[in-house]
PDB file of C-alpha atoms in Angstrom:
ATOM      1  CA  UNK A 615      -0.130   0.138   0.096  1.00  0.00           C
ATOM      2  CA  UNK A 616       1.340   3.709  -0.693  1.00  0.00           C
ATOM      3  CA  UNK A 617       0.482   6.745   1.305  1.00  0.00           C
ATOM      4  CA  UNK A 618       1.012  10.347   0.677  1.00  0.00           C
ATOM      5  CA  UNK A 619       1.094  13.250   3.045  1.00  0.00           C
ATOM      6  CA  UNK A 620       0.587  16.819   2.291  1.00  0.00           C
ATOM      7  CA  UNK A 621       1.860  19.287   5.015  1.00  0.00           C
ATOM      8  CA  UNK A 622       2.470  22.711   5.126  1.00  0.00           C
ATOM      9  CA  UNK A 623       4.873  22.660   8.074  1.00  0.00           C
ATOM     10  CA  UNK A 624       7.637  20.372   8.623  1.00  0.00           C
ATOM     11  CA  UNK A 625       6.534  19.339  11.898  1.00  0.00           C
ATOM     12  CA  UNK A 626       3.242  18.191  11.013  1.00  0.00           C
ATOM     13  CA  UNK A 627       4.858  16.313   8.061  1.00  0.00           C
ATOM     14  CA  UNK A 628       6.791  14.407  10.268  1.00  0.00           C
ATOM     15  CA  UNK A 629       4.008  13.560  12.523  1.00  0.00           C
ATOM     16  CA  UNK A 630       2.022  12.378   9.688  1.00  0.00           C
ATOM     17  CA  UNK A 631       4.906  10.573   7.797  1.00  0.00           C
ATOM     18  CA  UNK A 632       4.911   8.588  11.092  1.00  0.00           C
ATOM     19  CA  UNK A 633       1.290   7.966  11.054  1.00  0.00           C
ATOM     20  CA  UNK A 634       1.459   7.214   7.296  1.00  0.00           C
ATOM     21  CA  UNK A 635       4.203   4.557   8.111  1.00  0.00           C
ATOM     22  CA  UNK A 636       2.055   2.672  10.472  1.00  0.00           C
ATOM     23  CA  UNK A 637      -0.506   2.078   7.395  1.00  0.00           C
ATOM     24  CA  UNK A 638       1.366   1.721   4.303  1.00  0.00           C
ATOM     25  CA  UNK A 639       4.883   0.326   3.272  1.00  0.00           C
ATOM     26  CA  UNK A 640       5.467   3.295   0.957  1.00  0.00           C
ATOM     27  CA  UNK A 641       5.221   6.856   2.163  1.00  0.00           C
ATOM     28  CA  UNK A 642       5.926   9.768   0.152  1.00  0.00           C
ATOM     29  CA  UNK A 643       5.229  13.465   1.476  1.00  0.00           C
ATOM     30  CA  UNK A 644       4.366  16.863  -0.400  1.00  0.00           C
ATOM     31  CA  UNK A 645       6.260  19.999   1.232  1.00  0.00           C
ATOM     32  CA  UNK A 646       5.959  23.518   0.436  1.00  0.00           C
ATOM     33  CA  UNK A 647       8.941  25.241   1.472  1.00  0.00           C
ATOM     34  CA  UNK A 648      11.112  23.477   3.958  1.00  0.00           C
ATOM     35  CA  UNK A 649      12.307  20.117   3.471  1.00  0.00           C
ATOM     36  CA  UNK A 650      12.146  17.585   6.487  1.00  0.00           C
ATOM     37  CA  UNK A 651      14.519  15.219   7.406  1.00  0.00           C
ATOM     38  CA  UNK A 652      14.155  11.772   5.940  1.00  0.00           C
ATOM     39  CA  UNK A 653      10.842  10.884   7.335  1.00  0.00           C
ATOM     40  CA  UNK A 654       9.408   9.443   3.623  1.00  0.00           C
ATOM     41  CA  UNK A 655      10.535   7.554   1.351  1.00  0.00           C
ATOM     42  CA  UNK A 656      10.191  10.114  -1.428  1.00  0.00           C
ATOM     43  CA  UNK A 657       9.857  13.861  -0.287  1.00  0.00           C
ATOM     44  CA  UNK A 658       8.392  16.127  -3.346  1.00  0.00           C
ATOM     45  CA  UNK A 659       8.757  19.892  -2.975  1.00  0.00           C
ATOM     46  CA  UNK A 660       6.480  22.468  -4.710  1.00  0.00           C
ATOM     47  CA  UNK A 661       7.670  25.813  -5.255  1.00  0.00           C
ATOM     48  CA  UNK A 662       4.620  28.325  -5.685  1.00  0.00           C
ATOM     49  CA  UNK A 663       5.507  30.979  -8.383  1.00  0.00           C
ATOM     50  CA  UNK A 664       4.924  34.531  -7.113  1.00  0.00           C
ATOM     51  CA  UNK A 665       1.553  35.681  -7.455  1.00  0.00           C
ATOM     52  CA  UNK A 666       0.127  32.134  -7.679  1.00  0.00           C
ATOM     53  CA  UNK A 667      -1.561  30.457  -4.265  1.00  0.00           C
ATOM     54  CA  UNK A 668      -0.570  27.430  -2.568  1.00  0.00           C
ATOM     55  CA  UNK A 669      -4.416  26.670  -2.814  1.00  0.00           C
ATOM     56  CA  UNK A 670      -3.935  25.957  -6.270  1.00  0.00           C
ATOM     57  CA  UNK A 671      -1.252  23.081  -5.958  1.00  0.00           C
ATOM     58  CA  UNK A 672      -3.662  20.448  -6.473  1.00  0.00           C
ATOM     59  CA  UNK A 673      -2.979  20.234 -10.456  1.00  0.00           C
ATOM     60  CA  UNK A 674       1.209  20.127  -9.347  1.00  0.00           C
ATOM     61  CA  UNK A 675       0.252  16.960  -7.391  1.00  0.00           C
ATOM     62  CA  UNK A 676      -2.349  15.059  -9.229  1.00  0.00           C
ATOM     63  CA  UNK A 677       0.635  13.207 -11.301  1.00  0.00           C
ATOM     64  CA  UNK A 678       1.964  11.531  -8.139  1.00  0.00           C
ATOM     65  CA  UNK A 679      -1.653  10.685  -6.375  1.00  0.00           C
ATOM     66  CA  UNK A 680      -1.338   7.172  -7.359  1.00  0.00           C
ATOM     67  CA  UNK A 681      -2.063   6.076  -3.727  1.00  0.00           C
ATOM     68  CA  UNK A 682      -4.360   4.651  -1.323  1.00  0.00           C
ATOM     69  CA  UNK A 683      -4.173   6.947   1.574  1.00  0.00           C
ATOM     70  CA  UNK A 684      -3.656  10.612   1.854  1.00  0.00           C
ATOM     71  CA  UNK A 685      -3.134  12.241   5.021  1.00  0.00           C
ATOM     72  CA  UNK A 686      -3.695  16.064   5.339  1.00  0.00           C
ATOM     73  CA  UNK A 687      -2.442  18.688   7.759  1.00  0.00           C
ATOM     74  CA  UNK A 688      -5.923  20.788   8.735  1.00  0.00           C
ATOM     75  CA  UNK A 689      -4.644  23.976   7.616  1.00  0.00           C
ATOM     76  CA  UNK A 690      -6.838  26.276   5.522  1.00  0.00           C
ATOM     77  CA  UNK A 691      -4.954  25.829   2.143  1.00  0.00           C
ATOM     78  CA  UNK A 692      -4.395  22.006   2.596  1.00  0.00           C
ATOM     79  CA  UNK A 693      -7.904  22.033   3.342  1.00  0.00           C
ATOM     80  CA  UNK A 694      -8.832  23.081  -0.169  1.00  0.00           C
ATOM     81  CA  UNK A 695      -6.087  21.507  -1.772  1.00  0.00           C
ATOM     82  CA  UNK A 696      -7.511  18.194  -0.546  1.00  0.00           C
ATOM     83  CA  UNK A 697     -10.864  18.727  -1.431  1.00  0.00           C
ATOM     84  CA  UNK A 698      -9.751  19.427  -5.333  1.00  0.00           C
ATOM     85  CA  UNK A 699      -7.556  16.230  -5.080  1.00  0.00           C
ATOM     86  CA  UNK A 700     -10.372  14.199  -3.831  1.00  0.00           C
ATOM     87  CA  UNK A 701     -12.994  15.660  -6.395  1.00  0.00           C
ATOM     88  CA  UNK A 702     -10.558  14.302  -8.926  1.00  0.00           C
ATOM     89  CA  UNK A 703     -10.251  10.940  -7.255  1.00  0.00           C
ATOM     90  CA  UNK A 704     -14.109  10.966  -7.445  1.00  0.00           C
ATOM     91  CA  UNK A 705     -13.712  10.568  -3.542  1.00  0.00           C
ATOM     92  CA  UNK A 706     -14.253  12.793  -0.269  1.00  0.00           C
ATOM     93  CA  UNK A 707     -12.465  14.026   2.769  1.00  0.00           C
ATOM     94  CA  UNK A 708     -12.679  12.658   6.311  1.00  0.00           C
ATOM     95  CA  UNK A 709     -12.230  15.868   8.574  1.00  0.00           C
ATOM     96  CA  UNK A 710     -11.165  16.061  12.274  1.00  0.00           C
ATOM     97  CA  UNK A 711      -9.851  12.273  12.287  1.00  0.00           C
ATOM     98  CA  UNK A 712      -9.102  11.496  15.946  1.00  0.00           C
ATOM     99  CA  UNK A 713      -8.368   7.732  15.800  1.00  0.00           C
ATOM    100  CA  UNK A 714      -7.295   5.222  12.857  1.00  0.00           C
ATOM    101  CA  UNK A 715      -8.012   1.438  13.503  1.00  0.00           C
ATOM    102  CA  UNK A 716      -7.428  -0.564  10.546  1.00  0.00           C
ATOM    103  CA  UNK A 717      -7.594   2.325   7.982  1.00  0.00           C
ATOM    104  CA  UNK A 718     -11.295   3.487   9.339  1.00  0.00           C
ATOM    105  CA  UNK A 719     -11.230   6.706  10.577  1.00  0.00           C
ATOM    106  CA  UNK A 720     -12.940   8.221  13.698  1.00  0.00           C
ATOM    107  CA  UNK A 721     -13.995  11.742  13.895  1.00  0.00           C
ATOM    108  CA  UNK A 722     -17.136  13.489  16.034  1.00  0.00           C
ATOM    109  CA  UNK A 723     -19.796  14.850  14.438  1.00  0.00           C
ATOM    110  CA  UNK A 724     -22.834  17.097  15.463  1.00  0.00           C
ATOM    111  CA  UNK A 725     -20.283  19.513  16.983  1.00  0.00           C
ATOM    112  CA  UNK A 726     -18.978  16.437  19.336  1.00  0.00           C
ATOM    113  CA  UNK A 727     -22.231  14.506  20.251  1.00  0.00           C
ATOM    114  CA  UNK A 728     -21.245  11.288  18.673  1.00  0.00           C
ATOM    115  CA  UNK A 729     -18.301   9.527  16.952  1.00  0.00           C
ATOM    116  CA  UNK A 730     -18.314   8.440  13.223  1.00  0.00           C
ATOM    117  CA  UNK A 731     -16.312   5.731  11.781  1.00  0.00           C
ATOM    118  CA  UNK A 732     -15.688   6.032   8.080  1.00  0.00           C
ATOM    119  CA  UNK A 733     -13.775   5.032   5.050  1.00  0.00           C
ATOM    120  CA  UNK A 734     -13.779   6.293   1.567  1.00  0.00           C
ATOM    121  CA  UNK A 735     -14.304   4.600  -1.524  1.00  0.00           C
ATOM    122  CA  UNK A 736     -10.864   4.411  -3.324  1.00  0.00           C
ATOM    123  CA  UNK A 737      -8.514   6.832  -2.369  1.00  0.00           C
ATOM    124  CA  UNK A 738      -9.040   7.782   1.456  1.00  0.00           C
ATOM    125  CA  UNK A 739      -8.391  11.614   2.370  1.00  0.00           C
ATOM    126  CA  UNK A 740      -8.085  12.224   5.618  1.00  0.00           C
ATOM    127  CA  UNK A 741      -7.822  15.415   7.550  1.00  0.00           C
ATOM    128  CA  UNK A 742      -5.776  14.743  10.845  1.00  0.00           C
ATOM    129  CA  UNK A 743      -4.707  17.188  13.492  1.00  0.00           C
ATOM    130  CA  UNK A 744      -1.494  17.326  15.918  1.00  0.00           C
ATOM    131  CA  UNK A 745      -1.279  14.389  18.335  1.00  0.00           C
ATOM    132  CA  UNK A 746      -2.949  11.560  16.624  1.00  0.00           C
ATOM    133  CA  UNK A 747       0.322   9.834  15.625  1.00  0.00           C
ATOM    134  CA  UNK A 748       2.599  11.097  18.379  1.00  0.00           C
ATOM    135  CA  UNK A 749       4.093   7.718  19.564  1.00  0.00           C
ATOM    136  CA  UNK A 750       4.491   6.641  15.948  1.00  0.00           C
ATOM    137  CA  UNK A 751       7.870   7.122  14.427  1.00  0.00           C
ATOM    138  CA  UNK A 752       8.957   8.398  11.024  1.00  0.00           C
ATOM    139  CA  UNK A 753      11.570   6.691   8.713  1.00  0.00           C
ATOM    140  CA  UNK A 754      12.416   6.549   4.736  1.00  0.00           C
ATOM    141  CA  UNK A 755      15.284   7.005   2.576  1.00  0.00           C
ATOM    142  CA  UNK A 756      14.131  10.627   1.987  1.00  0.00           C
ATOM    143  CA  UNK A 757      14.664  11.266  -1.882  1.00  0.00           C
ATOM    144  CA  UNK A 758      13.794  14.614  -2.838  1.00  0.00           C
ATOM    145  CA  UNK A 759      12.384  15.550  -6.061  1.00  0.00           C
ATOM    146  CA  UNK A 760      10.899  18.772  -7.326  1.00  0.00           C
ATOM    147  CA  UNK A 761       7.361  18.938  -8.735  1.00  0.00           C
ATOM    148  CA  UNK A 762       6.788  21.346 -11.475  1.00  0.00           C
ATOM    149  CA  UNK A 763       3.997  24.055 -11.010  1.00  0.00           C
ATOM    150  CA  UNK A 764       1.170  23.152 -12.960  1.00  0.00           C
ATOM    151  CA  UNK A 765      -1.253  26.143 -13.566  1.00  0.00           C
ATOM    152  CA  UNK A 766      -4.806  25.301 -13.154  1.00  0.00           C
ATOM    153  CA  UNK A 767      -7.463  26.490 -15.622  1.00  0.00           C
ATOM    154  CA  UNK A 768      -8.694  29.229 -13.278  1.00  0.00           C
ATOM    155  CA  UNK A 769      -6.101  30.182 -10.919  1.00  0.00           C
ATOM    156  CA  UNK A 770      -6.507  32.152  -7.895  1.00  0.00           C
ATOM    157  CA  UNK A 771      -4.082  35.478  -8.267  1.00  0.00           C
ATOM    158  CA  UNK A 772      -2.507  37.175  -5.199  1.00  0.00           C
ATOM    159  CA  UNK A 773      -2.274  40.705  -5.696  1.00  0.00           C
ATOM    160  CA  UNK A 774      -1.120  41.589  -1.917  1.00  0.00           C
ATOM    161  CA  UNK A 775      -0.294  40.026   1.155  1.00  0.00           C
ATOM    162  CA  UNK A 776       0.911  40.638   4.710  1.00  0.00           C
ATOM    163  CA  UNK A 777       2.506  38.486   7.363  1.00  0.00           C
ATOM    164  CA  UNK A 778       0.357  37.650  10.413  1.00  0.00           C
ATOM    165  CA  UNK A 779       2.054  37.532  13.913  1.00  0.00           C
ATOM    166  CA  UNK A 780       1.565  34.499  15.931  1.00  0.00           C
ATOM    167  CA  UNK A 781       0.254  35.175  19.368  1.00  0.00           C
ATOM    168  CA  UNK A 782       2.114  33.150  22.105  1.00  0.00           C
ATOM    169  CA  UNK A 783       2.415  29.731  21.825  1.00  0.00           C
ATOM    170  CA  UNK A 784       1.587  27.159  19.583  1.00  0.00           C
ATOM    171  CA  UNK A 785      -1.451  25.432  21.382  1.00  0.00           C
ATOM    172  CA  UNK A 786      -1.337  22.452  19.350  1.00  0.00           C
ATOM    173  CA  UNK A 787       2.240  21.495  20.411  1.00  0.00           C
ATOM    174  CA  UNK A 788       1.796  23.163  24.234  1.00  0.00           C
ATOM    175  CA  UNK A 789       2.113  20.319  27.108  1.00  0.00           C
ATOM    176  CA  UNK A 790      -0.196  22.782  28.888  1.00  0.00           C
ATOM    177  CA  UNK A 791      -2.826  25.172  28.048  1.00  0.00           C
ATOM    178  CA  UNK A 792      -4.907  27.543  30.205  1.00  0.00           C
ATOM    179  CA  UNK A 793      -7.968  28.592  28.642  1.00  0.00           C
ATOM    180  CA  UNK A 794     -10.036  31.398  29.160  1.00  0.00           C
ATOM    181  CA  UNK A 795     -13.917  31.790  28.851  1.00  0.00           C
ATOM    182  CA  UNK A 796     -16.592  34.256  29.726  1.00  0.00           C
ATOM    183  CA  UNK A 797     -16.153  34.185  33.437  1.00  0.00           C
ATOM    184  CA  UNK A 798     -13.626  37.128  32.664  1.00  0.00           C
ATOM    185  CA  UNK A 799     -15.433  40.010  33.229  1.00  0.00           C
ATOM    186  CA  UNK A 800     -12.930  42.399  31.521  1.00  0.00           C
ATOM    187  CA  UNK A 801     -10.398  42.220  29.112  1.00  0.00           C
ATOM    188  CA  UNK A 802      -7.721  43.343  31.724  1.00  0.00           C
ATOM    189  CA  UNK A 803      -8.541  40.495  33.949  1.00  0.00           C
ATOM    190  CA  UNK A 804      -7.027  38.098  31.149  1.00  0.00           C
ATOM    191  CA  UNK A 805      -3.552  39.187  32.965  1.00  0.00           C
ATOM    192  CA  UNK A 806      -4.321  36.665  35.627  1.00  0.00           C
ATOM    193  CA  UNK A 807      -4.465  33.978  33.267  1.00  0.00           C
ATOM    194  CA  UNK A 808      -1.352  35.155  31.663  1.00  0.00           C
ATOM    195  CA  UNK A 809       0.352  35.214  34.913  1.00  0.00           C
ATOM    196  CA  UNK A 810      -0.704  31.509  35.482  1.00  0.00           C
ATOM    197  CA  UNK A 811       0.711  30.847  31.885  1.00  0.00           C
ATOM    198  CA  UNK A 812       4.106  32.428  33.082  1.00  0.00           C
ATOM    199  CA  UNK A 813       4.517  30.062  35.991  1.00  0.00           C
ATOM    200  CA  UNK A 814       3.372  27.050  34.433  1.00  0.00           C
ATOM    201  CA  UNK A 815       5.047  27.687  30.815  1.00  0.00           C
ATOM    202  CA  UNK A 816       1.459  27.042  29.336  1.00  0.00           C
ATOM    203  CA  UNK A 817       0.014  28.303  26.291  1.00  0.00           C
ATOM    204  CA  UNK A 818      -3.132  30.783  26.681  1.00  0.00           C
ATOM    205  CA  UNK A 819      -6.031  29.651  24.670  1.00  0.00           C
ATOM    206  CA  UNK A 820      -9.825  30.420  24.958  1.00  0.00           C
ATOM    207  CA  UNK A 821     -13.510  30.004  24.090  1.00  0.00           C
ATOM    208  CA  UNK A 822     -15.042  31.432  20.731  1.00  0.00           C
ATOM    209  CA  UNK A 823     -16.890  34.756  22.677  1.00  0.00           C
ATOM    210  CA  UNK A 824     -13.294  35.871  23.466  1.00  0.00           C
ATOM    211  CA  UNK A 825     -12.043  35.894  19.817  1.00  0.00           C
ATOM    212  CA  UNK A 826     -15.224  36.621  17.731  1.00  0.00           C
ATOM    213  CA  UNK A 827     -18.182  37.948  20.369  1.00  0.00           C
ATOM    214  CA  UNK A 828     -15.513  41.008  21.888  1.00  0.00           C
ATOM    215  CA  UNK A 829     -12.062  40.184  20.171  1.00  0.00           C
ATOM    216  CA  UNK A 830     -10.297  40.242  23.157  1.00  0.00           C
ATOM    217  CA  UNK A 831      -7.724  37.491  21.690  1.00  0.00           C
ATOM    218  CA  UNK A 832      -6.855  36.549  18.334  1.00  0.00           C
ATOM    219  CA  UNK A 833      -9.025  34.052  16.448  1.00  0.00           C
ATOM    220  CA  UNK A 834      -5.933  31.680  16.336  1.00  0.00           C
ATOM    221  CA  UNK A 835      -6.234  30.990  19.914  1.00  0.00           C
ATOM    222  CA  UNK A 836      -9.832  29.531  20.245  1.00  0.00           C
ATOM    223  CA  UNK A 837     -10.527  26.310  21.260  1.00  0.00           C
ATOM    224  CA  UNK A 838     -13.703  24.430  19.981  1.00  0.00           C
ATOM    225  CA  UNK A 839     -15.455  22.573  17.100  1.00  0.00           C
ATOM    226  CA  UNK A 840     -14.971  25.369  14.775  1.00  0.00           C
ATOM    227  CA  UNK A 841     -11.638  26.302  15.950  1.00  0.00           C
ATOM    228  CA  UNK A 842      -8.373  24.404  17.401  1.00  0.00           C
ATOM    229  CA  UNK A 843      -8.520  20.604  18.402  1.00  0.00           C
ATOM    230  CA  UNK A 844      -5.849  20.063  20.678  1.00  0.00           C
ATOM    231  CA  UNK A 845      -4.466  17.257  23.024  1.00  0.00           C
ATOM    232  CA  UNK A 846      -2.002  18.523  25.786  1.00  0.00           C
ATOM    233  CA  UNK A 847      -0.887  16.947  28.877  1.00  0.00           C
ATOM    234  CA  UNK A 848      -2.371  19.175  31.021  1.00  0.00           C
ATOM    235  CA  UNK A 849      -5.984  21.483  30.065  1.00  0.00           C
ATOM    236  CA  UNK A 850      -6.866  24.160  32.697  1.00  0.00           C
ATOM    237  CA  UNK A 851     -10.062  25.536  32.239  1.00  0.00           C
ATOM    238  CA  UNK A 852     -10.678  29.114  33.737  1.00  0.00           C
ATOM    239  CA  UNK A 853     -14.078  30.532  33.816  1.00  0.00           C
ATOM    240  CA  UNK A 854     -15.452  28.236  31.265  1.00  0.00           C
ATOM    241  CA  UNK A 855     -18.832  26.606  31.581  1.00  0.00           C
ATOM    242  CA  UNK A 856     -18.168  23.680  29.563  1.00  0.00           C
ATOM    243  CA  UNK A 857     -20.544  23.876  26.694  1.00  0.00           C
ATOM    244  CA  UNK A 858     -19.915  20.883  24.120  1.00  0.00           C
ATOM    245  CA  UNK A 859     -18.822  23.132  21.544  1.00  0.00           C
ATOM    246  CA  UNK A 860     -15.905  24.028  23.490  1.00  0.00           C
ATOM    247  CA  UNK A 861     -15.170  20.939  25.235  1.00  0.00           C
ATOM    248  CA  UNK A 862     -14.943  18.886  21.899  1.00  0.00           C
ATOM    249  CA  UNK A 863     -11.844  20.843  21.121  1.00  0.00           C
ATOM    250  CA  UNK A 864     -10.108  19.552  24.467  1.00  0.00           C
ATOM    251  CA  UNK A 865     -11.432  16.254  25.450  1.00  0.00           C
ATOM    252  CA  UNK A 866      -8.287  14.754  24.307  1.00  0.00           C
ATOM    253  CA  UNK A 867      -6.437  16.394  27.035  1.00  0.00           C
ATOM    254  CA  UNK A 868      -4.824  13.819  29.312  1.00  0.00           C
ATOM    255  CA  UNK A 869      -6.002  15.772  32.719  1.00  0.00           C
ATOM    256  CA  UNK A 870      -8.540  18.721  32.509  1.00  0.00           C
ATOM    257  CA  UNK A 871      -8.700  20.913  35.595  1.00  0.00           C
ATOM    258  CA  UNK A 872     -11.509  23.705  35.826  1.00  0.00           C
ATOM    259  CA  UNK A 873     -12.043  26.507  38.009  1.00  0.00           C
ATOM    260  CA  UNK A 874     -15.553  28.137  37.847  1.00  0.00           C
ATOM    261  CA  UNK A 875     -17.434  29.736  40.814  1.00  0.00           C
ATOM    262  CA  UNK A 876     -20.996  28.265  39.515  1.00  0.00           C
ATOM    263  CA  UNK A 877     -21.028  24.772  41.100  1.00  0.00           C
ATOM    264  CA  UNK A 878     -23.480  23.705  38.778  1.00  0.00           C
ATOM    265  CA  UNK A 879     -21.391  24.580  35.535  1.00  0.00           C
ATOM    266  CA  UNK A 880     -21.387  21.524  33.186  1.00  0.00           C
ATOM    267  CA  UNK A 881     -17.586  21.415  32.925  1.00  0.00           C
ATOM    268  CA  UNK A 882     -17.643  19.932  36.411  1.00  0.00           C
ATOM    269  CA  UNK A 883     -18.809  16.817  35.076  1.00  0.00           C
ATOM    270  CA  UNK A 884     -16.260  16.636  32.548  1.00  0.00           C
ATOM    271  CA  UNK A 885     -13.084  17.832  33.919  1.00  0.00           C
ATOM    272  CA  UNK A 886     -10.599  15.027  36.154  1.00  0.00           C
ATOM    273  CA  UNK A 887     -10.307  18.194  38.862  1.00  0.00           C
ATOM    274  CA  UNK A 888     -12.529  20.830  39.617  1.00  0.00           C
ATOM    275  CA  UNK A 889     -12.261  23.953  42.055  1.00  0.00           C
ATOM    276  CA  UNK A 890     -15.445  26.022  42.650  1.00  0.00           C
ATOM    277  CA  UNK A 891     -14.558  29.792  43.665  1.00  0.00           C
ATOM    278  CA  UNK A 892     -14.045  33.235  41.932  1.00  0.00           C
ATOM    279  CA  UNK A 893     -11.171  33.334  39.311  1.00  0.00           C
ATOM    280  CA  UNK A 894     -10.343  36.872  40.580  1.00  0.00           C
ATOM    281  CA  UNK A 895      -9.599  35.011  44.110  1.00  0.00           C
ATOM    282  CA  UNK A 896      -8.239  31.632  42.702  1.00  0.00           C
ATOM    283  CA  UNK A 897      -6.045  32.745  40.016  1.00  0.00           C
ATOM    284  CA  UNK A 898      -3.697  35.237  42.233  1.00  0.00           C
ATOM    285  CA  UNK A 899      -3.625  32.489  44.938  1.00  0.00           C
ATOM    286  CA  UNK A 900      -2.324  30.053  42.243  1.00  0.00           C
ATOM    287  CA  UNK A 901       0.108  32.358  40.805  1.00  0.00           C
ATOM    288  CA  UNK A 902       1.204  32.888  44.099  1.00  0.00           C
ATOM    289  CA  UNK A 903       2.307  29.289  45.262  1.00  0.00           C
ATOM    290  CA  UNK A 904       3.372  28.365  42.244  1.00  0.00           C
TER     291      UNK A 904
END
């Protein structure tokens, strides 16, 4: 069996190649930019011409798409590329994969209410987030080959772009994450969560209302069904009620701590350890003893 990995970032490429190795004897990876070390048998590099978009790379990849399995890093641009490739192969993309068993993928649906097991007919395309293959080992001879850019019939054209600076720690790689919710009554009170992050070496995340409702934090920090799906060793939910839409983004954490002044908050039924108390009292006290 052959597998292909599509990834924008080197660390994601290495993890997905490790996972692909558990499913196939022949593993190849398509990279956009940096070249990872020998994590696959073949490494294909796609150089995107100036003015063109990675989103249009599907036509360049099609000539090597003679595989049974495609594992995809779930970035916005890779989702577009995978969708085009799946359409070309008369297949479908399985999003949000949290587990594989005998090449059958499990993913959550209806906002995390249930888990669905599925496998596309023909070539299987799977969106796989960080941590799913954390225990697998990548290997390969790493033969590097450049794929020629193939312009699609109706290409995108980039007229201008600007770099968006990332805010804080990459939450998909953090061992400890502190997440803030609507229990923070004012933006300046988030400094209490930041202080706790500094003491724990943690990354700061949040629920959706703090990014799209009042814009206190950037959207890249939102954890939930339409945001980040993370699996840290420790997840600390502060002032978060525990609605399903948020918890689906963190329920693969090894340990979940919750701090909320409402003893009836749903999160206390989903966490490993809970503390009932006002965050303005609890957080400074925690930071003081750490």
